[in-house]
Coordinates of C-alpha atoms in Angstrom, one line a residue:
X704 CA -59.6 40.0 -28.8
X705 CA -55.9 39.7 -29.6
X706 CA -55.9 43.2 -31.0
X707 CA -57.5 44.6 -27.9
X708 CA -55.0 42.7 -25.7
X709 CA -52.1 44.1 -27.8
X710 CA -53.5 47.6 -27.7
X711 CA -53.9 47.3 -23.9
X712 CA -50.4 46.1 -23.5
X713 CA -49.0 48.9 -25.6
X714 CA -51.1 51.4 -23.7
X715 CA -49.8 50.1 -20.4
X716 CA -46.3 50.1 -21.7
X717 CA -46.6 53.7 -22.7
X718 CA -48.0 54.7 -19.4
X719 CA -45.2 52.9 -17.6
X720 CA -42.6 54.7 -19.8
X721 CA -44.3 58.1 -19.2
X722 CA -44.4 57.4 -15.5
X723 CA -40.7 56.5 -15.3
X724 CA -39.9 59.6 -17.3
X725 CA -42.0 61.8 -15.0
X726 CA -40.3 60.3 -11.9
X727 CA -36.9 60.9 -13.4
X728 CA -37.6 64.5 -14.2
X729 CA -39.2 65.0 -10.8
X730 CA -36.0 63.8 -9.2
X731 CA -33.9 66.1 -11.5
X732 CA -36.0 69.1 -10.6
X733 CA -36.0 68.2 -6.9
X734 CA -32.2 68.1 -6.8
X735 CA -31.8 71.2 -9.0
X736 CA -34.0 73.3 -6.8
X737 CA -32.2 72.2 -3.7
X738 CA -29.2 74.3 -4.9
X739 CA -30.8 76.8 -7.2
X740 CA -33.8 79.0 -6.9
X741 CA -35.4 78.2 -10.2
X742 CA -35.1 75.7 -13.0
X743 CA -34.4 78.6 -15.3
X744 CA -31.4 79.7 -13.2
X745 CA -28.1 78.3 -14.6
X746 CA -25.3 76.4 -12.9
X747 CA -22.5 78.9 -12.7
X748 CA -19.5 76.9 -11.4
X749 CA -17.9 73.5 -11.0
X750 CA -18.7 73.6 -7.3
X751 CA -22.4 74.2 -8.0
X752 CA -22.4 71.3 -10.6
X753 CA -20.8 69.0 -8.0
X754 CA -23.4 70.0 -5.3
X755 CA -26.4 69.5 -7.5
X756 CA -25.2 66.1 -8.7
X757 CA -24.7 65.1 -5.1
X758 CA -28.3 66.1 -4.3
X759 CA -29.3 63.8 -7.1
X760 CA -27.6 60.8 -5.4
X761 CA -24.4 60.9 -7.5
X762 CA -20.8 61.1 -6.2
X763 CA -19.0 62.8 -9.1
X764 CA -15.2 62.5 -9.4
X765 CA -13.2 65.5 -10.5
X766 CA -12.7 63.7 -13.8
X767 CA -16.5 63.5 -14.2
X768 CA -16.9 67.2 -13.4
X769 CA -14.2 68.2 -15.8
X770 CA -15.9 66.2 -18.6
X771 CA -19.0 68.4 -18.4
X772 CA -17.3 71.7 -17.3
X773 CA -14.5 72.4 -19.7
X774 CA -12.4 75.5 -20.1
X775 CA -15.0 76.8 -22.6
X776 CA -18.0 76.2 -20.2
X777 CA -19.5 79.3 -18.6
X778 CA -22.8 77.8 -17.4
X779 CA -25.1 74.8 -17.7
X780 CA -28.9 74.9 -17.7
X781 CA -31.5 72.5 -16.3
X782 CA -31.7 70.5 -19.6
X783 CA -27.9 70.1 -19.6
X784 CA -28.2 68.8 -16.0
X785 CA -30.9 66.3 -16.9
X786 CA -28.8 65.1 -19.8
X787 CA -25.8 64.6 -17.4
X788 CA -28.0 62.6 -15.0
X789 CA -29.1 60.3 -17.9
X790 CA -25.5 59.6 -18.6
X791 CA -24.1 59.4 -15.1
X792 CA -26.0 56.6 -13.5
X793 CA -25.7 56.2 -9.7
X794 CA -23.4 53.4 -8.6
X795 CA -25.1 50.1 -7.6
X796 CA -24.0 48.0 -4.6
X797 CA -22.7 45.3 -7.0
X798 CA -20.5 47.8 -8.8
X799 CA -19.1 49.2 -5.6
X800 CA -18.4 45.7 -4.2
X801 CA -16.8 44.7 -7.5
X802 CA -14.5 47.8 -7.3
X803 CA -13.5 47.0 -3.7
X804 CA -13.1 43.3 -4.6
X805 CA -10.3 44.3 -7.0
X806 CA -8.3 45.7 -4.1
X807 CA -9.3 42.9 -1.6
X808 CA -7.8 40.1 -3.7
X809 CA -8.1 37.6 -0.8
X810 CA -11.8 38.3 -0.5
X811 CA -11.8 38.9 3.2
X812 CA -14.4 41.7 3.1
X813 CA -11.9 44.1 4.6
X814 CA -9.2 46.6 3.5
X815 CA -6.4 47.6 5.7
X816 CA -6.3 51.3 6.6
X817 CA -2.6 51.6 5.4
X818 CA -3.6 50.2 2.0
X819 CA -6.6 52.5 1.8
X820 CA -4.5 55.6 2.7
X821 CA -2.0 54.7 0.0
X822 CA -4.7 54.2 -2.7
X823 CA -6.8 57.2 -1.9
X824 CA -3.9 59.7 -1.6
X825 CA -2.0 58.5 -4.7
X826 CA -4.5 57.5 -7.3
X827 CA -7.4 59.0 -9.2
X828 CA -8.9 62.1 -7.5
X829 CA -6.2 62.2 -4.8
X830 CA -7.6 62.8 -1.3
X831 CA -5.7 64.5 1.5
X832 CA -4.5 62.7 4.6
X833 CA -7.2 64.4 6.7
X834 CA -10.0 63.4 4.3
X835 CA -9.0 59.7 4.4
X836 CA -8.7 59.9 8.2
X837 CA -12.2 61.2 8.4
X838 CA -13.3 58.0 6.6
X839 CA -11.3 55.6 8.7
X840 CA -12.5 57.2 12.0
X841 CA -16.1 56.3 11.3
X842 CA -17.1 53.6 13.8
X843 CA -19.9 52.3 11.6
X844 CA -17.6 50.5 9.2
X845 CA -14.2 50.5 10.7
X846 CA -12.5 48.2 13.3
X847 CA -9.0 47.1 14.2
X848 CA -7.3 49.1 11.5
X849 CA -9.5 47.8 8.8
X850 CA -12.4 49.1 6.7
X851 CA -15.5 46.8 6.3
X852 CA -16.4 47.7 2.8
X853 CA -19.7 45.8 2.8
X854 CA -20.9 48.1 5.6
X855 CA -19.3 51.1 3.9
X856 CA -21.3 50.4 0.7
X857 CA -24.6 50.0 2.6
X858 CA -24.1 53.3 4.4
X859 CA -23.0 55.1 1.2
X860 CA -26.1 54.0 -0.7
X861 CA -28.4 54.8 2.2
X862 CA -26.9 58.3 2.5
X863 CA -27.2 58.8 -1.3
X864 CA -30.9 57.8 -1.2
X865 CA -31.5 60.1 1.8
X866 CA -30.2 63.0 -0.2
X867 CA -32.7 62.3 -3.0
X868 CA -35.6 61.8 -0.5
X869 CA -34.8 65.0 1.3
X870 CA -34.8 66.9 -2.1
X871 CA -38.1 65.3 -3.1
X872 CA -39.7 66.1 0.3
X873 CA -38.6 69.7 0.0
X874 CA -40.2 69.9 -3.5
X875 CA -43.4 68.4 -2.3
X876 CA -43.8 70.5 0.7
X877 CA -43.2 73.9 -1.0
X878 CA -46.3 74.9 -3.1
X879 CA -44.3 77.5 -5.0
X880 CA -41.8 74.9 -6.2
X881 CA -44.5 72.2 -6.8
X882 CA -46.3 74.5 -9.2
X883 CA -43.3 74.6 -11.4
X884 CA -43.1 70.8 -11.5
X885 CA -42.6 69.7 -15.2
X886 CA -44.8 72.7 -16.1
X887 CA -47.7 70.8 -14.5
X888 CA -47.0 67.8 -16.6
X889 CA -49.5 65.7 -14.7
X890 CA -51.9 66.3 -17.6
X891 CA -49.9 63.6 -19.4
X892 CA -50.7 60.9 -16.9
X893 CA -54.5 61.1 -16.4
X894 CA -55.1 57.6 -17.6
X895 CA -54.6 55.7 -14.4
X896 CA -50.9 56.5 -13.7
X897 CA -50.2 57.7 -10.2
X898 CA -47.2 59.9 -9.5
X899 CA -45.6 60.2 -6.1
X900 CA -46.4 63.9 -5.8
X901 CA -49.5 65.8 -4.9
X902 CA -51.5 66.6 -8.0
X903 CA -53.6 69.7 -8.3
X904 CA -57.2 69.4 -9.5
X905 CA -57.8 69.9 -13.3
X906 CA -59.2 73.3 -12.6
X907 CA -56.2 74.4 -10.5
X908 CA -54.0 72.9 -13.2
X909 CA -55.4 75.2 -15.9
X910 CA -55.0 78.2 -13.6
X911 CA -51.4 77.4 -13.1
X912 CA -50.8 77.0 -16.8
X913 CA -52.5 80.3 -17.5
X914 CA -50.5 82.1 -14.9
X915 CA -47.2 80.7 -16.2
X916 CA -48.1 81.5 -19.8
X917 CA -48.5 85.1 -18.9
X918 CA -44.8 85.4 -18.2
X919 CA -44.0 83.9 -14.8
X920 CA -40.2 83.8 -14.6
X921 CA -40.4 80.3 -13.2
X922 CA -41.8 78.9 -16.4
X923 CA -40.6 75.3 -16.6
X924 CA -37.8 74.1 -18.9
X925 CA -39.5 70.6 -19.1
X926 CA -43.1 71.2 -20.2
X927 CA -45.5 68.5 -21.2
X928 CA -47.1 67.9 -24.6
X929 CA -50.4 69.0 -23.0
X930 CA -49.1 72.4 -21.9
X931 CA -50.5 75.5 -23.5
X932 CA -47.8 77.5 -25.4
X933 CA -47.4 80.9 -26.9
X934 CA -46.5 79.8 -30.4
X935 CA -46.0 76.6 -32.3
X936 CA -45.4 75.1 -35.8
X937 CA -45.7 71.6 -37.1
X938 CA -43.8 69.7 -39.8
X939 CA -44.6 66.4 -41.4
X940 CA -42.3 64.4 -43.7
X941 CA -43.5 61.0 -45.1
X942 CA -40.9 58.6 -46.5
X943 CA -41.8 55.4 -48.4
X944 CA -40.4 52.0 -47.5
X945 CA -36.7 51.6 -48.4
X946 CA -36.7 54.9 -50.3
X947 CA -34.2 56.2 -47.8
X948 CA -31.7 54.0 -49.6
X949 CA -31.3 56.2 -52.6
X950 CA -30.0 54.7 -55.9
X951 CA -28.2 57.9 -57.0
X952 CA -25.0 57.0 -58.8
X953 CA -22.0 58.6 -56.9
X954 CA -19.3 57.0 -59.0
X955 CA -19.3 57.0 -62.8
X956 CA -16.8 54.3 -63.6
X957 CA -16.3 55.2 -67.3
X958 CA -15.5 58.9 -66.7
X959 CA -13.6 58.3 -63.4
X960 CA -11.3 55.3 -64.2
X961 CA -8.3 57.6 -64.9
X962 CA -8.8 59.7 -61.7
X963 CA -6.3 59.4 -58.9
X964 CA -7.4 58.0 -55.6
X965 CA -6.6 58.0 -51.9
X966 CA -8.4 56.5 -48.9
X967 CA -8.3 56.3 -45.1
X968 CA -10.1 54.3 -42.5
X969 CA -11.4 55.7 -39.2
X970 CA -13.9 54.9 -36.5
X971 CA -16.7 56.5 -34.5
X972 CA -16.5 55.5 -30.8
X973 CA -19.3 55.9 -28.3
X974 CA -18.2 57.4 -25.0
X975 CA -19.6 56.4 -21.6
X976 CA -21.6 59.6 -21.5
X977 CA -23.1 59.0 -25.0
X978 CA -20.9 61.5 -26.8
X979 CA -19.4 60.3 -30.1
X980 CA -15.8 60.8 -31.0
X981 CA -14.0 60.0 -34.3
X982 CA -10.9 60.6 -36.4
X983 CA -10.7 64.0 -38.1
X984 CA -8.8 64.5 -41.4
X985 CA -7.0 67.0 -43.5
X986 CA -7.2 66.7 -47.3
X987 CA -4.6 68.4 -49.5
X988 CA -5.2 69.1 -53.2
X989 CA -2.3 70.5 -55.2
X990 CA -4.5 72.0 -57.9
X991 CA -8.1 72.7 -58.7
X992 CA -9.9 69.5 -59.6
X993 CA -13.2 67.7 -60.0
X994 CA -13.5 65.5 -56.9
X995 CA -15.6 62.7 -55.6
X996 CA -15.6 62.0 -51.8
X997 CA -17.4 59.1 -50.2
X998 CA -17.8 57.5 -46.7
X999 CA -19.3 54.3 -45.7
X1000 CA -19.2 51.8 -42.8
X1001 CA -16.2 49.4 -43.0
X1002 CA -17.0 45.8 -43.9
X1003 CA -14.4 43.9 -42.0
X1004 CA -13.5 40.6 -43.8
X1005 CA -12.9 38.7 -40.5
X1006 CA -16.3 39.7 -39.2
X1007 CA -18.2 37.9 -42.0
X1008 CA -20.8 35.6 -40.6
X1009 CA -20.9 37.6 -37.3
X1010 CA -23.4 40.2 -36.2
X1011 CA -22.2 43.6 -37.5
X1012 CA -24.5 46.2 -36.1
X1013 CA -22.3 49.1 -37.2
X1014 CA -23.1 48.4 -40.9
X1015 CA -26.6 50.0 -40.3
X1016 CA -25.1 53.2 -38.8
X1017 CA -25.5 56.3 -40.8
X1018 CA -22.3 58.2 -41.8
X1019 CA -21.6 61.5 -43.4
X1020 CA -18.6 63.8 -44.1
X1021 CA -18.6 67.6 -43.8
X1022 CA -16.1 69.3 -46.1
X1023 CA -14.6 72.6 -44.8
X1024 CA -12.0 74.8 -46.4
X1025 CA -9.1 75.9 -44.3
X1026 CA -8.4 79.7 -44.6
X1027 CA -6.2 82.2 -42.8
X1028 CA -6.1 82.1 -39.8
X1029 CA -6.0 78.3 -39.8
X1030 CA -8.9 77.8 -37.4
X1031 CA -11.2 79.8 -39.7
X1032 CA -13.0 77.0 -41.5
X1033 CA -15.6 77.6 -44.1
X1034 CA -18.3 75.0 -44.9
X1035 CA -18.0 73.8 -48.6
X1036 CA -20.5 71.0 -48.6
X1037 CA -21.4 67.6 -47.2
X1038 CA -22.0 64.0 -48.5
X1039 CA -25.7 64.1 -49.3
X1040 CA -25.8 61.6 -52.3
X1041 CA -26.6 58.1 -51.1
X1042 CA -26.2 54.7 -52.6
X1043 CA -27.1 51.9 -50.2
X1044 CA -24.8 52.5 -47.1
X1045 CA -22.4 54.8 -49.0
X1046 CA -22.8 58.6 -48.8
X1047 CA -20.9 60.8 -51.2
X1048 CA -20.3 64.3 -52.7
X1049 CA -19.2 65.3 -56.2
X1050 CA -18.0 68.7 -57.2
X1051 CA -15.0 70.9 -57.9
X1052 CA -12.5 72.0 -55.2
X1053 CA -9.8 74.6 -55.6
X1054 CA -6.2 73.9 -54.6
X1055 CA -5.5 74.1 -50.9
X1056 CA -6.2 72.3 -47.6
X1057 CA -9.6 71.0 -46.5
X1058 CA -10.9 69.5 -43.3
X1059 CA -13.0 66.4 -43.5
X1060 CA -15.2 66.0 -40.4
X1061 CA -17.0 62.6 -40.1
X1062 CA -20.5 62.7 -38.7
X1063 CA -23.2 60.3 -37.5
X1064 CA -26.5 61.3 -36.0
X1065 CA -26.4 59.0 -33.0
X1066 CA -29.7 57.5 -33.9
X1067 CA -28.2 54.1 -34.4
X1068 CA -24.9 54.3 -32.7
X1069 CA -26.1 54.6 -29.1
X1070 CA -26.0 53.0 -25.7
X1071 CA -28.2 49.9 -25.7
X1072 CA -28.6 47.5 -22.8
X1073 CA -28.2 43.9 -24.0
X1074 CA -28.2 40.7 -22.0
X1075 CA -24.8 39.0 -22.4
X1076 CA -25.3 35.2 -21.9
X1077 CA -21.7 34.6 -20.9
X1078 CA -18.4 36.6 -20.8
X1079 CA -16.1 35.5 -23.6
X1080 CA -12.8 33.9 -22.6
X1081 CA -9.7 35.8 -23.7
X1082 CA -6.8 33.6 -22.6
X1083 CA -6.1 30.0 -21.7
X1084 CA -3.2 27.8 -20.7
X1085 CA -1.9 24.9 -22.7
X1086 CA -0.6 21.6 -21.4
X1087 CA 2.7 23.1 -20.4
X1088 CA 1.0 26.0 -18.5
X1089 CA 2.0 28.5 -21.2
X1090 CA -0.5 31.4 -21.7
X1091 CA -2.2 31.7 -25.1
X1092 CA -4.9 33.9 -26.7
X1093 CA -8.2 32.2 -27.4
X1094 CA -9.3 31.9 -31.1
X1095 CA -12.3 34.3 -30.4
X1096 CA -10.0 36.9 -28.9
X1097 CA -7.5 36.6 -31.7
X1098 CA -10.3 37.1 -34.2
X1099 CA -11.5 40.2 -32.3
X1100 CA -7.9 41.6 -32.3
X1101 CA -7.6 41.0 -36.0
X1102 CA -10.8 43.0 -36.5
X1103 CA -9.3 45.8 -34.3
X1104 CA -6.1 45.7 -36.4
X1105 CA -8.2 46.1 -39.6
X1106 CA -9.9 49.1 -38.0
X1107 CA -6.8 50.9 -36.8
X1108 CA -4.7 50.2 -39.9
X1109 CA -5.9 53.6 -41.3
X1110 CA -4.0 53.4 -44.7
X1111 CA -5.0 49.8 -45.2
X1112 CA -1.5 48.6 -46.0
X1113 CA -1.7 45.6 -43.6
X1114 CA 0.9 47.2 -41.2
X1115 CA 0.6 49.6 -38.2
X1116 CA 2.8 52.7 -38.4
X1117 CA 3.8 54.5 -35.1
X1118 CA 1.2 57.2 -36.0
X1119 CA -1.6 54.6 -36.5
X1120 CA -0.6 52.7 -33.4
X1121 CA -0.7 56.0 -31.3
X1122 CA -4.3 56.6 -32.2
X1123 CA -5.0 53.1 -30.8
X1124 CA -2.9 53.9 -27.7
X1125 CA -4.7 57.3 -27.2
X1126 CA -8.1 55.6 -27.4
X1127 CA -7.2 52.7 -25.0
X1128 CA -4.8 54.2 -22.5
X1129 CA -4.8 58.0 -23.1
X1130 CA -1.0 57.9 -23.7
X1131 CA 1.3 57.9 -26.7
X1132 CA 4.2 55.6 -27.6
X1133 CA 7.4 57.6 -28.3
X1134 CA 10.2 56.6 -30.7
X1135 CA 12.2 55.0 -27.9
X1136 CA 9.3 52.7 -26.9
X1137 CA 8.6 51.9 -30.5
X1138 CA 12.3 50.8 -30.9
X1139 CA 11.7 48.4 -28.0
X1140 CA 8.7 47.1 -29.7
X1141 CA 10.8 46.5 -32.8
X1142 CA 13.2 44.4 -30.8
X1143 CA 10.4 42.2 -29.4
X1144 CA 7.7 42.0 -32.0
X1145 CA 7.5 41.3 -35.7
X1146 CA 7.8 44.5 -37.8
X1147 CA 8.2 45.3 -41.5
X1148 CA 9.6 48.6 -42.7
X1149 CA 9.4 49.9 -39.1
X1150 CA 5.7 49.0 -39.0
X1151 CA 3.9 46.5 -36.7
X1152 CA 2.6 43.3 -38.5
X1153 CA -0.7 41.5 -37.5
X1154 CA 1.4 38.8 -35.8
X1155 CA 3.3 41.4 -33.9
X1156 CA 0.1 43.0 -32.8
X1157 CA -1.2 39.7 -31.5
X1158 CA 2.1 39.0 -29.7
X1159 CA 2.0 42.4 -28.1
X1160 CA -1.4 41.6 -26.6
X1161 CA -0.2 38.2 -25.5
X1162 CA 2.7 39.9 -23.7
X1163 CA 0.2 42.2 -21.8
X1164 CA -1.7 39.1 -20.8
X1165 CA 1.5 37.5 -19.5
X1166 CA 2.5 40.7 -17.6
X1167 CA -0.8 40.3 -15.7
X1168 CA -0.3 36.6 -15.2
X1169 CA -3.4 35.8 -17.2
X1170 CA -5.7 38.3 -15.5
X1171 CA -7.8 39.6 -18.5
X1172 CA -8.8 42.9 -16.7
X1173 CA -6.5 45.2 -18.8
X1174 CA -7.4 43.4 -22.0
X1175 CA -11.0 44.0 -21.3
X1176 CA -10.3 47.7 -20.6
X1177 CA -8.8 47.9 -24.1
X1178 CA -11.7 46.0 -25.8
X1179 CA -14.4 48.0 -24.0
X1180 CA -12.8 51.3 -25.0
X1181 CA -12.8 50.1 -28.6
X1182 CA -16.6 49.5 -28.5
X1183 CA -16.7 45.8 -27.7
X1184 CA -19.0 44.1 -25.2
X1185 CA -18.2 41.1 -23.0
X1186 CA -19.4 38.8 -25.8
X1187 CA -16.7 40.3 -28.1
X1188 CA -19.3 42.0 -30.3
X1189 CA -18.5 45.5 -31.5
X1190 CA -21.7 47.3 -30.5
X1191 CA -20.4 50.8 -29.5
X1192 CA -18.2 51.7 -32.4
X1193 CA -18.6 52.1 -36.1
X1194 CA -15.4 51.7 -38.3
X1195 CA -15.7 53.5 -41.6
X1196 CA -13.7 54.1 -44.8
X1197 CA -13.3 57.4 -46.7
X1198 CA -12.4 57.4 -50.4
X1199 CA -11.4 60.4 -52.5
X1200 CA -10.9 60.5 -56.2
X1201 CA -9.6 63.6 -58.0
X1202 CA -9.4 64.2 -61.8
X1203 CA -6.3 66.4 -62.1
X1204 CA -4.1 65.7 -59.0
X1205 CA -3.2 63.1 -56.4
X1206 CA -5.3 63.8 -53.3
X1207 CA -3.6 63.4 -49.9
X1208 CA -5.6 62.6 -46.8
X1209 CA -4.2 62.4 -43.3
X1210 CA -5.9 61.6 -39.9
X1211 CA -4.9 64.5 -37.6
X1212 CA -6.9 63.8 -34.4
X1213 CA -9.3 61.5 -32.6
X1214 CA -11.9 63.6 -30.7
X1215 CA -15.5 64.8 -30.5
X1216 CA -16.7 66.9 -33.4
X1217 CA -17.1 70.0 -31.2
X1218 CA -18.3 73.4 -32.2
X1219 CA -16.8 73.1 -35.7
X1220 CA -19.0 70.1 -36.6
X1221 CA -22.1 71.6 -34.8
X1222 CA -21.8 74.8 -36.8
X1223 CA -21.3 72.8 -40.1
X1224 CA -24.4 70.7 -39.4
X1225 CA -26.5 73.8 -38.6
X1226 CA -25.2 75.7 -41.6
X1227 CA -26.0 72.8 -44.0
X1228 CA -29.6 72.7 -42.7
X1229 CA -30.1 76.5 -42.8
X1230 CA -28.8 76.5 -46.4
X1231 CA -30.8 73.6 -47.8
X1232 CA -33.7 73.0 -45.4
X1233 CA -37.3 74.2 -45.4
X1234 CA -37.8 77.2 -43.1
X1235 CA -40.9 77.9 -41.1
X1236 CA -41.5 80.8 -38.7
X1237 CA -42.6 79.6 -35.3
X1238 CA -46.2 80.6 -35.4
X1239 CA -46.7 83.9 -33.5
X1240 CA -43.0 84.6 -33.1
X1241 CA -41.2 86.5 -35.9
X1242 CA -37.7 85.8 -34.5
X1243 CA -37.7 82.0 -34.2
X1244 CA -37.3 79.8 -37.2
X1245 CA -37.5 76.0 -37.5
X1246 CA -35.5 74.5 -40.4
X1247 CA -36.2 71.0 -41.6
X1248 CA -33.9 69.1 -44.0
X1249 CA -34.2 65.6 -45.3
X1250 CA -30.8 64.1 -46.4
X1251 CA -31.0 60.6 -47.7
X1252 CA -32.0 58.4 -44.8
X1253 CA -32.4 61.1 -42.1
X1254 CA -34.4 64.2 -41.2
X1255 CA -32.6 67.0 -39.3
X1256 CA -34.3 70.0 -37.7
X1257 CA -32.5 73.1 -36.5
X1258 CA -33.8 76.0 -34.4
X1259 CA -32.7 79.5 -35.1
X1260 CA -33.3 82.1 -32.4
X1261 CA -32.8 85.6 -33.8
X1262 CA -34.2 87.4 -30.7
X1263 CA -32.2 89.1 -28.0
X1264 CA -33.4 86.6 -25.3
X1265 CA -32.9 82.9 -24.7
X1266 CA -36.0 80.8 -25.5
X1267 CA -37.2 77.3 -24.4
X1268 CA -38.7 75.2 -27.2
X1269 CA -40.9 72.2 -26.5
X1270 CA -40.5 69.4 -29.1
X1271 CA -43.3 66.8 -29.5
X1272 CA -42.9 63.8 -31.8
X1273 CA -45.9 61.8 -30.5
X1274 CA -47.5 61.7 -34.0
X1275 CA -44.4 60.3 -35.7
X1276 CA -44.4 56.7 -36.8
X1277 CA -41.7 54.1 -37.2
X1278 CA -39.1 56.7 -36.2
X1279 CA -36.2 57.0 -33.8
X1280 CA -34.2 60.1 -32.9
X1281 CA -30.8 60.9 -31.5
X1282 CA -32.2 62.2 -28.2
X1283 CA -34.0 59.0 -27.2
X1284 CA -37.1 60.9 -26.1
X1285 CA -40.5 61.4 -27.8
X1286 CA -41.1 64.7 -26.0
X1287 CA -38.4 67.0 -24.7
X1288 CA -37.4 70.7 -24.4
X1289 CA -34.4 72.6 -25.5
X1290 CA -33.0 76.0 -24.5
X1291 CA -31.7 78.1 -27.4
X1292 CA -29.4 81.0 -26.5
X1293 CA -30.1 84.5 -28.0
X1294 CA -28.8 85.1 -31.6
X1295 CA -27.9 81.4 -32.0
X1296 CA -28.8 78.2 -33.8
X1297 CA -28.8 74.6 -32.5
X1298 CA -29.9 71.2 -33.7
X1299 CA -33.3 70.2 -32.4
X1300 CA -33.0 66.6 -33.4
X1301 CA -31.9 64.0 -36.0
X1302 CA -34.6 61.4 -36.9
X1303 CA -34.3 58.2 -38.9
X1304 CA -36.5 55.2 -39.7
X1305 CA -36.8 52.5 -37.1
X1306 CA -37.4 50.0 -39.8
X1307 CA -36.3 51.1 -43.3
X1308 CA -38.4 48.3 -44.9
X1309 CA -41.6 50.2 -43.8
X1310 CA -42.9 53.7 -44.4
X1311 CA -42.0 56.2 -41.8
X1312 CA -43.5 59.5 -40.9
X1313 CA -41.7 62.4 -39.2
X1314 CA -44.4 64.5 -37.6
X1315 CA -43.1 67.1 -35.1
X1316 CA -44.5 70.1 -33.3
X1317 CA -42.2 72.8 -32.0
X1318 CA -43.7 75.1 -29.4
X1319 CA -42.5 78.2 -27.6
X1320 CA -42.9 77.8 -23.9

């Protein structure tokens, strides 16, 4: 009886999840097709991206648009759009009211028009005088030279929802568009789940599938697992319990004790949109030498006894040789040996400059909603009314210090401090400002001490008269939550040993891996992975590679046309992937390769099975 009840609950949970996913993609498609003629038509400009996001109930700032449409972007497809909507959640009423509340410090519920004009024309995405006037003239939420921001928020959210409803209504009323809907994904939800769209009969459904499979240009980019496809191939990898924690010996103490060493710390940071950024490094070797390179999560001494979720995050390093011209980087290898949480590579490198690109799959370092029982207190006042940092905040700051002290000498150089500044404020501290720091805070050898770092943060608290807002901005950008737990960052340490020369390693930037890292990951899988031709298609290959604790699959499209590949992991067990979806679709450009997914064990103490079907839509 208990087993039946559990099975029923799991079944209901799965149905609910599928229904939520279906509704999300219905809304995506409805918004997309309001601006574009087909889900296979690409977004061609920033203006189109802004329009289609607005139709989905978002109100993107120019900063948000620029985040997804960079100087290298020429187009975005439907799958890109869905990914953006997953990251850019619509604003809630509470969030809007909280933002206005920061301006309305007296909590009157109103903002003077003069103040509103000053804010909107000088900060953020600056508006013109005419644009602000058009807001203040609206009688629904303005009176006596003031804006009633409660009414404004209500109207804003109502208008946003009306945009979404209008887009859904258009989708439902147009038979041509409705036939494209999820590639007739309703087949997924036959077991008692009702979708808020008209469903064709099973017979009609099969006709539609047949018609699309014959080459209809409106073939969907979000097909279901039940959809018929032209070609497919399946791959299964079974991994025993705990075997992902290899016991291969990376170091050989007896033979390496005379080798010269260097190390540097760094950190993976999770951005709001789910992108992962990290430090990048240059390694210089004066002569050819046997080398051992390792990377592992950093075990911070102060964090002992606390929850340290980053210690389970997978890490890797890709080693690239710098050639002429400088940006021409050639993949040498990557850290595929594993011993517990450490990943390493051993081999021989010639004299020259190498780039070390840290990598994590994103399977374990990802956005997770957690309930915070209470917000930690950062500052307090003593009996004399003097401001002080709480013990909990001081402990967190010492953890931060440990992370940003890249060379591990117990002091912060200007260069190390500037990585911290770039991450938390987007600006750098120049020599003149550093000299001012030297006058006010404890330094040794022109480097900031731990006490100096604590005092610097206390000064910031005093500057804000005890308001912790700016302190929280710093902590959140460094991966902390409101309980002072580091949940969205993973500090790591890189160690290099060389037999014949002293290795020199230097952090050169803090940014996303970008195309260099993507190419390196794909190249490593193509070189060492198992290749399968997608059944029935001689130009599309699926490469699968197991490296230590992860499985990575890469799609290579050798054809002259873009293809849409449907990926189904429903038969996998005890797995999690970097995309957060069991079933999804990817578009692969002609003559290109791309990562399909990274997969890891959900629970390493149990057997896990990677079982994936790639299908050509």
